[in-house]
XYZ file of C-alpha atoms in Angstrom:
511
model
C 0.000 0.000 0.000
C 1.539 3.540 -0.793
C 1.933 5.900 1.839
C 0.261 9.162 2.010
C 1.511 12.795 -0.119
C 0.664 16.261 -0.742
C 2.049 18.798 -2.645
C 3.112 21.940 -1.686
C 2.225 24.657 -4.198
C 2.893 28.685 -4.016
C 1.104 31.685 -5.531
C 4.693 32.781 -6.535
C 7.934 31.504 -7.419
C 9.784 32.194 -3.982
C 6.424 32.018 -1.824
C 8.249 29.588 0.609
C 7.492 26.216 -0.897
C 10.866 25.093 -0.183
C 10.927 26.027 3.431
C 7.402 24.915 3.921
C 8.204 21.474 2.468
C 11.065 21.398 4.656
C 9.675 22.109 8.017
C 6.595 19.806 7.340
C 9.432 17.537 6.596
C 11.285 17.978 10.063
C 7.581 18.041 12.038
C 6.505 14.680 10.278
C 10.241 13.094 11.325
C 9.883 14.350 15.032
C 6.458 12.821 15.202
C 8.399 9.081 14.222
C 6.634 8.925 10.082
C 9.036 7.320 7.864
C 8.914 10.753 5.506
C 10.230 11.747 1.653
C 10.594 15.496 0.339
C 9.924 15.166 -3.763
C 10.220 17.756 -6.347
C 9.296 16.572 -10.170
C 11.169 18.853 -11.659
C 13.772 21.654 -10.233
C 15.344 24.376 -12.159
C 18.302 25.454 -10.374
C 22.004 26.119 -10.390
C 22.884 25.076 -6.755
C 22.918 20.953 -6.607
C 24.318 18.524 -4.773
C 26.027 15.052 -5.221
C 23.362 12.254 -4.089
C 26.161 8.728 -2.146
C 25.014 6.785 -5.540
C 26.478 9.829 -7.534
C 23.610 11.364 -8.887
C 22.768 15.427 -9.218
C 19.908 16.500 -7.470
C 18.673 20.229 -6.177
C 20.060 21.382 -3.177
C 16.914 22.373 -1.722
C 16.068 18.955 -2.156
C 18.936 17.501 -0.603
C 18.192 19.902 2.233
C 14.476 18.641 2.504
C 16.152 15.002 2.782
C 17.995 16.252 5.824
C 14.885 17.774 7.290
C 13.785 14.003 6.689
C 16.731 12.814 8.873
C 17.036 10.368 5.618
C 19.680 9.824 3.078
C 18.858 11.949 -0.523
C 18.456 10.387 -3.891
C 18.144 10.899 -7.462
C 14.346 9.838 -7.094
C 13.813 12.718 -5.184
C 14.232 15.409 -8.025
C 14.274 13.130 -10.884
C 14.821 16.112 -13.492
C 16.673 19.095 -12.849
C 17.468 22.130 -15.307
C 20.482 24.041 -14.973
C 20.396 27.258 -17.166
C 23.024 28.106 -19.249
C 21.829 31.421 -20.466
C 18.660 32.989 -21.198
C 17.223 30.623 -23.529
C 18.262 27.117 -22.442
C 19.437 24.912 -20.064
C 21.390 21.506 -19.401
C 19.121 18.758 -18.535
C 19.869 16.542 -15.998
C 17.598 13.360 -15.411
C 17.824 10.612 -12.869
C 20.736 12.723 -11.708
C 22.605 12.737 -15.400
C 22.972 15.176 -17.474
C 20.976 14.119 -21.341
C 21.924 17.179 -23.202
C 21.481 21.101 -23.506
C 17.168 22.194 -24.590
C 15.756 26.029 -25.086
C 12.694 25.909 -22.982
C 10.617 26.050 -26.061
C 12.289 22.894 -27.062
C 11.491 21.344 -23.118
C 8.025 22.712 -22.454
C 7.194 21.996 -26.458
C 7.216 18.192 -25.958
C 9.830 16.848 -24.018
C 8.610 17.922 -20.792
C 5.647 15.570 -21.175
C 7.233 12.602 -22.259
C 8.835 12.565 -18.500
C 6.113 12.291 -16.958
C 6.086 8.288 -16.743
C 9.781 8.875 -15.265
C 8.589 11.442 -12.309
C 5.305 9.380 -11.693
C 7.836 5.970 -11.362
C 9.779 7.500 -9.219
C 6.942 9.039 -7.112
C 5.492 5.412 -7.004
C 8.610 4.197 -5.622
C 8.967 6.683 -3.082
C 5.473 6.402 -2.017
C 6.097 2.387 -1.619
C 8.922 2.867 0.747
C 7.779 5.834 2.820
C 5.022 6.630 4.955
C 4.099 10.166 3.623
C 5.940 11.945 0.605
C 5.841 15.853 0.886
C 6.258 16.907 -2.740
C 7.264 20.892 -3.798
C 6.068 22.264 -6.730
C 7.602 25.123 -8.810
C 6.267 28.686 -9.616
C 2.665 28.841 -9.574
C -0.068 25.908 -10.497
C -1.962 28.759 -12.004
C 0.571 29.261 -15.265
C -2.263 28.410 -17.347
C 0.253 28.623 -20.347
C 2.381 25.727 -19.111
C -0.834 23.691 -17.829
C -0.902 21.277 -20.782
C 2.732 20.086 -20.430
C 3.245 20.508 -16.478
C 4.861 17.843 -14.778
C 5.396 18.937 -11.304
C 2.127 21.284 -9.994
C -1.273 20.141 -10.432
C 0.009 17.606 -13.705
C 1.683 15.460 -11.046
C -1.362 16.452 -8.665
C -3.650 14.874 -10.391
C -1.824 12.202 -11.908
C -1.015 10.914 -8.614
C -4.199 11.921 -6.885
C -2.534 14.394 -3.856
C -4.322 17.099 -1.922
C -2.472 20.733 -2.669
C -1.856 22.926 -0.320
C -1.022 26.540 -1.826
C 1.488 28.662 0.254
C 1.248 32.347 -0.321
C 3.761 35.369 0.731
C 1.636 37.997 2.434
C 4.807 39.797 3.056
C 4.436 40.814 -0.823
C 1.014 42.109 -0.510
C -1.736 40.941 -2.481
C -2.140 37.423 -0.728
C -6.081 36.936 -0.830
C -6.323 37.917 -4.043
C -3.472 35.549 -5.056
C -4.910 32.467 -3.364
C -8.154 32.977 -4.633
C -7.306 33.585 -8.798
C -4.377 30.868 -8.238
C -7.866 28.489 -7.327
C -10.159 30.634 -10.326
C -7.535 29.924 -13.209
C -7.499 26.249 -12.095
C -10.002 23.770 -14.045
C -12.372 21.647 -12.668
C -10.494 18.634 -11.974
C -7.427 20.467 -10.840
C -9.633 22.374 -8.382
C -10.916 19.567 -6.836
C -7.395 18.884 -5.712
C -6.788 22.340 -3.894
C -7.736 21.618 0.038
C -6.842 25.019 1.271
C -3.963 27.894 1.889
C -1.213 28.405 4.196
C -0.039 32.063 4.639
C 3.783 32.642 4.824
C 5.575 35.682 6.440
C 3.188 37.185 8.619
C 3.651 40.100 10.756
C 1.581 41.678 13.620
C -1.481 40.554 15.154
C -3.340 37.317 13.589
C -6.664 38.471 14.551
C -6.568 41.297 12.358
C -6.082 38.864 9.689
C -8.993 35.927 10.556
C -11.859 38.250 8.973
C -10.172 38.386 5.271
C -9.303 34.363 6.069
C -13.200 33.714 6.726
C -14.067 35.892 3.479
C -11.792 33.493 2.131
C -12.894 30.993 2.906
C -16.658 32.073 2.111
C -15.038 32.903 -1.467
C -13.412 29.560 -2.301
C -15.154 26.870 0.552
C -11.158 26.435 1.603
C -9.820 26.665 4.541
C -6.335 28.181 5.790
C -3.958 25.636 7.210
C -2.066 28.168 9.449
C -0.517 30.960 9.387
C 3.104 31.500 9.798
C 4.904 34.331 10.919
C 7.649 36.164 9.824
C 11.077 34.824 10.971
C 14.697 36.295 10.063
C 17.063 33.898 8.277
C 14.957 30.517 7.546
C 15.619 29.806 4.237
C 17.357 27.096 3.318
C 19.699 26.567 0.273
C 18.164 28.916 -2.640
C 17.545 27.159 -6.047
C 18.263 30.214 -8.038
C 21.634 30.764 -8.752
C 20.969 33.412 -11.178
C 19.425 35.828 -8.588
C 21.828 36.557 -5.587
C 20.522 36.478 -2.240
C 22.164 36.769 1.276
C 19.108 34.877 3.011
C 19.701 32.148 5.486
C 20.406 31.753 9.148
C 23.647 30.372 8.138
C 24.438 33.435 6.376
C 22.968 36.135 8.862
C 25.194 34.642 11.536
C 27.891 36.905 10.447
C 26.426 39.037 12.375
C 27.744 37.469 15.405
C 31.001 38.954 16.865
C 34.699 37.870 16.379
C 36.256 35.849 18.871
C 39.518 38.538 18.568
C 40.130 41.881 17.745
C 39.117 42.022 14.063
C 36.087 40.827 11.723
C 37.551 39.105 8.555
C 36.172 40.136 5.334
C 35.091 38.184 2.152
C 34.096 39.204 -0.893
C 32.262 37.091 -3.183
C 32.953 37.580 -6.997
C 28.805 37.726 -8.140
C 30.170 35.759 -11.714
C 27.384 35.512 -14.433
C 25.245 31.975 -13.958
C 26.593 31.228 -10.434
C 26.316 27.871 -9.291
C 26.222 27.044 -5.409
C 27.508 29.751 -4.140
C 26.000 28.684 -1.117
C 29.626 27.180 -0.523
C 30.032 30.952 1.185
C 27.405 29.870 3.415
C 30.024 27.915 5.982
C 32.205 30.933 6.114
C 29.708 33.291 7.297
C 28.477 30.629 9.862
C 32.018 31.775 11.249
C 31.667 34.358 14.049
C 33.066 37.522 12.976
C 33.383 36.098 9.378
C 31.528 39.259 7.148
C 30.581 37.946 3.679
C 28.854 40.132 0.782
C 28.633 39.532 -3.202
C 30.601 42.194 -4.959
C 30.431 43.269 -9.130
C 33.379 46.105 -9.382
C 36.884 46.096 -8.871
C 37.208 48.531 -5.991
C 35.230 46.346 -3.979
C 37.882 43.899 -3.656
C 40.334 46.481 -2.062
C 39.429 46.147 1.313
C 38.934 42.008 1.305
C 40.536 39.764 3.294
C 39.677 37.160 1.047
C 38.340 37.344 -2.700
C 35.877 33.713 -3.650
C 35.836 33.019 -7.271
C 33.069 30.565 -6.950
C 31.352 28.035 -9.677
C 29.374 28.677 -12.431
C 27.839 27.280 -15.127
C 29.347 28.950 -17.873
C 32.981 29.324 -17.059
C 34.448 31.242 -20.546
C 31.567 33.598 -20.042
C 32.753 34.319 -16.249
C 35.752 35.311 -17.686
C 34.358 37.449 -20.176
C 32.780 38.858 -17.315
C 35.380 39.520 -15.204
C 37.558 41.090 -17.802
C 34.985 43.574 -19.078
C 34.285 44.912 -15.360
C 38.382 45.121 -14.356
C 37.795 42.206 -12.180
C 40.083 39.871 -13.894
C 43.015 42.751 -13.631
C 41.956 43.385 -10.178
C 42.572 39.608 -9.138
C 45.796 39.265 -10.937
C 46.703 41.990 -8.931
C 45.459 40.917 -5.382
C 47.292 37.151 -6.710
C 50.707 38.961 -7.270
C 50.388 41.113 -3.882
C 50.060 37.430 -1.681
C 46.741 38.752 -1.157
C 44.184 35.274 -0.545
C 41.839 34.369 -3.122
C 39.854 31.006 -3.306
C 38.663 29.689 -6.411
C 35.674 26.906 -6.342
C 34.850 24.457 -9.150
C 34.013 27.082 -12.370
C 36.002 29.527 -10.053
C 39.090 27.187 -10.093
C 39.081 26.725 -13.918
C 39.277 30.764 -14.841
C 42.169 30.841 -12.119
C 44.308 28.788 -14.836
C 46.372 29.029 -17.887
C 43.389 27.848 -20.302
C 40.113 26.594 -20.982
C 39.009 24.520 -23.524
C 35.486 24.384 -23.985
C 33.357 22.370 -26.532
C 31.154 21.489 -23.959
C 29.514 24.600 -22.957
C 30.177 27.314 -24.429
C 31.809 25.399 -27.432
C 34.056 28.314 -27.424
C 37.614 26.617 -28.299
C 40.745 27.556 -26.367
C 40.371 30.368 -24.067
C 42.541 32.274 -22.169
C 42.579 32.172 -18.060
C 43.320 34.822 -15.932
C 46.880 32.816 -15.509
C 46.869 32.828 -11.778
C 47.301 29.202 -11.630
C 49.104 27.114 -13.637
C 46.535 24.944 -14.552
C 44.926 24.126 -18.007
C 41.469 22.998 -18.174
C 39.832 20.464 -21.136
C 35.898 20.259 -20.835
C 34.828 16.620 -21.268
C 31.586 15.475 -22.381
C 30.733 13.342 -19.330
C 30.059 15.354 -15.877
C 32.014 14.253 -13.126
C 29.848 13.647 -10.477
C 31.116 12.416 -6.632
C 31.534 13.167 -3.098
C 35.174 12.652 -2.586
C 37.071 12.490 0.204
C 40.404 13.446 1.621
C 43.162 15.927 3.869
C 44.380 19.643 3.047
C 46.214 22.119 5.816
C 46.485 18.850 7.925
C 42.656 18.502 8.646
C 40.057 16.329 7.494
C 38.343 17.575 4.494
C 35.347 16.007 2.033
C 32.973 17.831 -0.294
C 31.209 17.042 -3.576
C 32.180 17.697 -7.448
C 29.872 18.620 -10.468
C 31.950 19.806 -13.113
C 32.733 18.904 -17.344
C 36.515 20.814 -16.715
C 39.419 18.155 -16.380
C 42.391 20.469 -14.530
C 45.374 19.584 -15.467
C 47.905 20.969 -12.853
C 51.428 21.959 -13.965
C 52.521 23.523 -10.874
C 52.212 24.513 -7.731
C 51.363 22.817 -4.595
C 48.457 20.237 -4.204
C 45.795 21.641 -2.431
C 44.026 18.535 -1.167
C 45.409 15.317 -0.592
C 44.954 11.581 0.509
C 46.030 10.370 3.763
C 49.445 9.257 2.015
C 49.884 12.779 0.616
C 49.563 12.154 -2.951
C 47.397 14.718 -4.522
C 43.632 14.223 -5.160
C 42.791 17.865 -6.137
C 43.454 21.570 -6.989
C 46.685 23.555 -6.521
C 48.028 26.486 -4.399
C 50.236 29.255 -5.535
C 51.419 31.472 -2.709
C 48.104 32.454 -1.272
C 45.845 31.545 -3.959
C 44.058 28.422 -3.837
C 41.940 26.548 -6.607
C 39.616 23.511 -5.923
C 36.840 21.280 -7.936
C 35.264 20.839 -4.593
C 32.099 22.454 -3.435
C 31.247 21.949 0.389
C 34.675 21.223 1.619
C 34.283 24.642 3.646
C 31.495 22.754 5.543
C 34.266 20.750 7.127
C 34.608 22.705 10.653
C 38.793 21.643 11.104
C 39.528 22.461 7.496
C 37.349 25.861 7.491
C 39.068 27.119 10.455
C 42.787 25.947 9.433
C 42.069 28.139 6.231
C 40.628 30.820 8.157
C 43.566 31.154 10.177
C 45.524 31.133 6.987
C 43.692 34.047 5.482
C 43.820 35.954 8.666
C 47.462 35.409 8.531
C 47.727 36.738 5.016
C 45.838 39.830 5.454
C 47.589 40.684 8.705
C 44.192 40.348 10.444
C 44.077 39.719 14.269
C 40.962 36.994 13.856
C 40.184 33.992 15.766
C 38.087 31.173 14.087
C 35.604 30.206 16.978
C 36.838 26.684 18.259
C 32.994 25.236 18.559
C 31.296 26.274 15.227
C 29.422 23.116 14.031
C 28.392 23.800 10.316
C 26.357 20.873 10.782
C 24.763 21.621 13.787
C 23.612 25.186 12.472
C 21.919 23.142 9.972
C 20.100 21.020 12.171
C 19.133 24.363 14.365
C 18.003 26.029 11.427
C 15.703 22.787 9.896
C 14.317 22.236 14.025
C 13.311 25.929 13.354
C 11.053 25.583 10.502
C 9.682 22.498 12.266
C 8.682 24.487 15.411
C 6.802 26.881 12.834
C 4.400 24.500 11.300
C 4.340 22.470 14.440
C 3.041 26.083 16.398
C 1.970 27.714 13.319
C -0.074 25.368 11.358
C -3.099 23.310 12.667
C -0.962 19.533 12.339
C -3.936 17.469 13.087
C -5.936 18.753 9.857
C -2.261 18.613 7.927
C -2.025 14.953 8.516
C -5.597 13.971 7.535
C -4.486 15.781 4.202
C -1.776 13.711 3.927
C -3.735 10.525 4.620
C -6.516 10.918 3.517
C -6.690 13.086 0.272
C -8.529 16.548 -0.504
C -11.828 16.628 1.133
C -14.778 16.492 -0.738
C -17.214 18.743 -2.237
C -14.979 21.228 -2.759
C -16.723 23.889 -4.934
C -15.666 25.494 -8.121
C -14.528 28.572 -8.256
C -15.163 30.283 -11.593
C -13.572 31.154 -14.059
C -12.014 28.085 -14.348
C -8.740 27.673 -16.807
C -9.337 28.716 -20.264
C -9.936 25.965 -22.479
């Protein structure tokens, strides 16, 4: 017998979905269910590296943890990773299948997955007691309707209640839940059991009259109402929009353990991929982290991150025509520390060779590193292991470039000392691997080593627990639906389906 489901939809992109999926996630775990997060379809440029190799959302992977369960490809079995305005790399089953413009995707391909997400939701649903699936955008894109795999197409192909989040912080909430319901048809309507406001500030009283007209409106109830809460958000899934949300990354407020704050400035490169690899550095008391665009911004860093990206020859386009490029070469030459991650690490070098992405040729580097890069067809994809500084260090690698190192020092080693990746020239550093900064001994050995460089009298706090301020921060968004939401009527969703009856609410989507 499957287990129960519902999906999580939003009046917006960015209404919560994520977070909401997450803490329902963390509440159902507390409460003992054996529970799933799974998103159809994810476009995004942060991922992650599932044990069995596969590429997957980081949101995703984050909703797993909320789970307290292991992530897999079945839990975002397709993911897009733009590569520009007009397509995107599609990954399925956590492999990348080849590059599609969205009217290529949404034209016909699109559909034709929808036996591979319904599989894998099957599968899921046979192991676990309750799948919590995310959708994306809004269910109401009445343009996409036909081809939709992963709102109200996945809804009703798999028969689960919806429950549609909305962001009164943006203003306009009741009039967003009730045309998101209006622009449904039939069928799908039947599906939608009710709302959940998200953000809410002030006094929830003044808000139950406009939830009873509501509810008068569309015979749907509200599921709770959640209030407004500084830095919940977990990894974002849009790497082209740069955002400094997150506990982990408002904890920079916190002070230094000594004298000074250490400062790190983030290069914003064009189609930025998981550059919540910052994120463990600003979990660092005293550690001040912002995303910079113009050369004079790098003046007063302590340390300049060159992190990943999905379209490395156009980073370096990028960095050349702002004065970035000169601006590093410069900070490089001075002993001045800069870190370069994955897409970051291959613009560091000699060369680039791309006929993978953007089919460019040979391209120069900023020739910081010596280091020549060749972009293979197959994506290497793992969660490697190893030692760098003299501290423990592991992380996860999604990247086409193959470095080939013809100098320097090793960056990360083995536990025999023979090199497994990147290179280090004075106080530059290049690596392939995102996360490793999660590693708490490793972080703060580097830490020291910047503060060193820059003449800067911080301490890295001897208890930070990356981990741990993960856990904190998914127990948080747990408390809010467990306090915020009314559970009891959540969990009859989840096990028993959309009520019944529901009315329709005219006008109904266009035919």
């Amino acid at each position: 017998m499957n287990g129960g489901g519902l999906l999580v939809a939003g009046t917006t992109s960015d209404a919560g979905k994520s977070v909401v999926t997450a803490g329902i996630c963390r509440w159902l775990a507390r409460q003992g269910v054996k529970v799933a997060p799974f998103k159809a379809q994810n476009m995004s440029l942060n991922s992650f590296v599932t044990r069995e190799g596969a590429e997957i959302g980081r949101a995703q992977a984050m909703q797993a943890q909320a789970c307290r369960v292991e992530p897999t490809a079945l839990m975002n079995p397709v993911l897009l990773k733009p590569g520009g305005e007009q397509s995107s790399q599609v990954v399925l089953m956590g492999r990348p299948v080849g590059d599609m413009t969205a009217r290529g995707y949404h034209g016909g391909r699109q559909q034709r997955l929808l036996g591979t997400v319904l599989d894998c939701l099957e599968q899921l649903r046979g192991t676990y007691d309750a799948v919590i699936c995310e959708g994306a955008g809004s269910p109401a894109e009445i343009n996409l309707r036909r081809t939709d795999i992963v709102n109200m197409g996945i809804a009703r192909s798999a028969g689960l209640p919806v429950l549609v989040v909305g962001d009164i912080d943006r203003g306009g909430v009741f009039a967003s839940f009730f045309g998101t319901v209006a622009l449904l048809s039939r069928t799908d309507q039947e599906l939608v059991a009710g709302f959940l406001v998200n953000k809410f500030r002030g006094d929830v009283s003044l808000l139950e009259p406009g939830l009873e007209m509501l509810h008068g409106l569309t015979g749907r109830r509200t599921y709770g109402v959640l209030p407004f809460r500084h830095g919940l958000g977990i990894d974002e899934e849009d790497g082209l929009r740069v955002s400094l949300r997150g506990a982990v990354r408002e904890s920079a407020v916190a002070a230094p353990l000594g004298e000074d704050v250490l400062r790190v400035a983030v290069c914003a490169v064009p189609l930025m991929s998981n550059f919540t690899d910052v994120d463990a550095l600003a979990a660092e008391p005293g550690v001040v982290v912002r995303f910079v665009d113009r050369p004079e911004e790098l003046v007063d860093a302590d340390l300049v991150v060159v992190p990943g990206t999905r379209g490395t020859v156009r980073a370096l386009d990028w960095l050349r025509e702002r004065g970035l490029a000169d601006a590093l070469r410069r900070r490089a030459a001075e002993g001045r520390p800069v870190l370069g991650i994955c897409g970051g690490y291959q613009l560091l070098g000699e060369s680039v060779e791309d006929d993978v992405e953007s089919r460019r040729g040979r391209v120069d580097g900023l020739g910081i590193l010596p280091v020549r890069v060749r972009f293979a067809r197959e994506k290497t994809l793992t969660r490697p292991v190893g030692e760098a500084l003299g501290e423990p260090v592991e992380g996860y690698e999604i990247h086409h470039g193959v470095a080939e190192v013809l100098g320097g020092e090793v960056f990360i080693s083995d536990d025999r000392g023979r090199g497994l990746d990147g290179c280090r020239v004075g106080k530059t550093w290049g690596t392939h691997w995102h996360g490793s900064l999660e590693s708490d001994r490793f972080r703060r050995a580097f830490l020291r080593k910047v503060a060193a460089a820059a003449g800067r009298r911080f301490v890295p706090a001897p208890d930070t627990s990356f981990a741990a301020l993960r856990e904190e921060q998914l127990d948080r968004l747990g408390d809010l639906i467990e306090q915020h939401a009314d559970t009891d009527a959540l969990w009859r969703l989840i096990e028993s389906g959309a009520p019944q009856g529901l009315p329709f609410i005219p006008p109904g989507a266009p035919a």
